[in-house]
């Protein structure tokens, strides 16, 4: 059929009258996606048409049993060509040239920045432009990687911004552009995108704890961080003493946290961390962690010089904790009224001495505080008897006797109870040229003086007295007195010093 048509066109030239008898009506401007309607019209001369054929570049496109239109639903560039119609070999229309124009050129995919680095944003752009004659057409775009649509799919924006690309995002990328109506879709060439990974660097380890102190029983966070590094980074934490790992975590982040819910004293030590994103582990400097222990509940003890404390006794209040980091400040209370405090810089306990008065009966307690919370002890009661210390009675009696009486009494008791070779009891009296002052009131004779309280063991056992009176008689001078006591120093030839307790 094609060969025969060509022969007709070549061998049988159309006369103007025959060519004008049929007319092919076609659109003057055609763009991609447009509908092309071809209409073969004849002059109304009463001749009846039984069939019509449409041709493109000499090839029959369509054969119809009656005179009707020939349509191309969606034109493409390849539909460009020369068209005519015929009702017989003798009756053929003139040829019409149809040129299908490009609605928009094939898109081009661009990547910015050109070298993609892990963790950094990348912008993909699908570049194309509508024909000025069809600038009112609407375009939409879609981006693909390895056959899978990216983002939300089709969009009116020619750009797709990826917030961060990773090594796993490397692959083959392209984009497609299409008109909403008529539907014309075109695809860009494929582009290979390789996402480059940056090795980790500057690894550091720091701790995060309440008030900057690692306290036993509270939370501790060990933060391992890097200044550079892309992709999945594996963080691990280690004890320096053993090198064993105490935690491990992999994530796309420049830092990783290891949380210790309740720190114990055994957790103290030196630690370091490592970071690795596939280029080899990098280690941080060593961090020393000191675990501070809050003070435990203290124990208060009261030590008195006798089973039943009396007014004038000096008692020792001692407060001590079983556990607690130094330094520790101890506070002492009587009926919740502060008495004083004492510090233990190296830990342990501390004491506070108290001279008792009648008002000191009652309840005592103490408090331990090392800056991590104060702890109060249980209450310890203390009761005083109605008497006084024997020293008080003797002091009053000795004050009445006066200094000469003290010296005389000392000599008298020495002669009675401590006979020394070379000495006689009849001569154990103060010399007449004694330098001691004489009281205004006459004092009783030395022989008649008796102590207010005497506790003397005449045997070989220990001798306990209430008041100490020491008297020394130098070789070339009289007695020597000191405040609160009297002292007698015997000559070297006589023997050792003698102490009297009254």
XYZ file of C-alpha atoms in Angstrom, residues 9 22 39 58 92 117 137 147 169-170 174 232 306 331 346 365 396 398 406 410 429 432 463:
23
model
C 2.318 10.678 -5.855
C -10.002 17.508 -0.767
C -10.056 16.520 9.315
C 3.404 8.589 3.059
C -5.826 13.242 -2.515
C 29.764 15.387 53.444
C 1.240 25.494 32.264
C 14.223 3.828 42.072
C 22.506 7.780 51.327
C 25.112 7.338 48.605
C 17.572 11.509 39.199
C 27.286 6.524 63.115
C 32.956 9.355 137.839
C 28.074 20.639 116.358
C 40.663 14.130 108.025
C 22.881 15.608 120.959
C 37.321 27.034 150.162
C 42.391 26.367 152.027
C 48.843 25.964 153.774
C 51.778 20.652 154.343
C 57.290 23.533 160.626
C 60.448 31.976 161.123
C 47.477 7.795 147.952
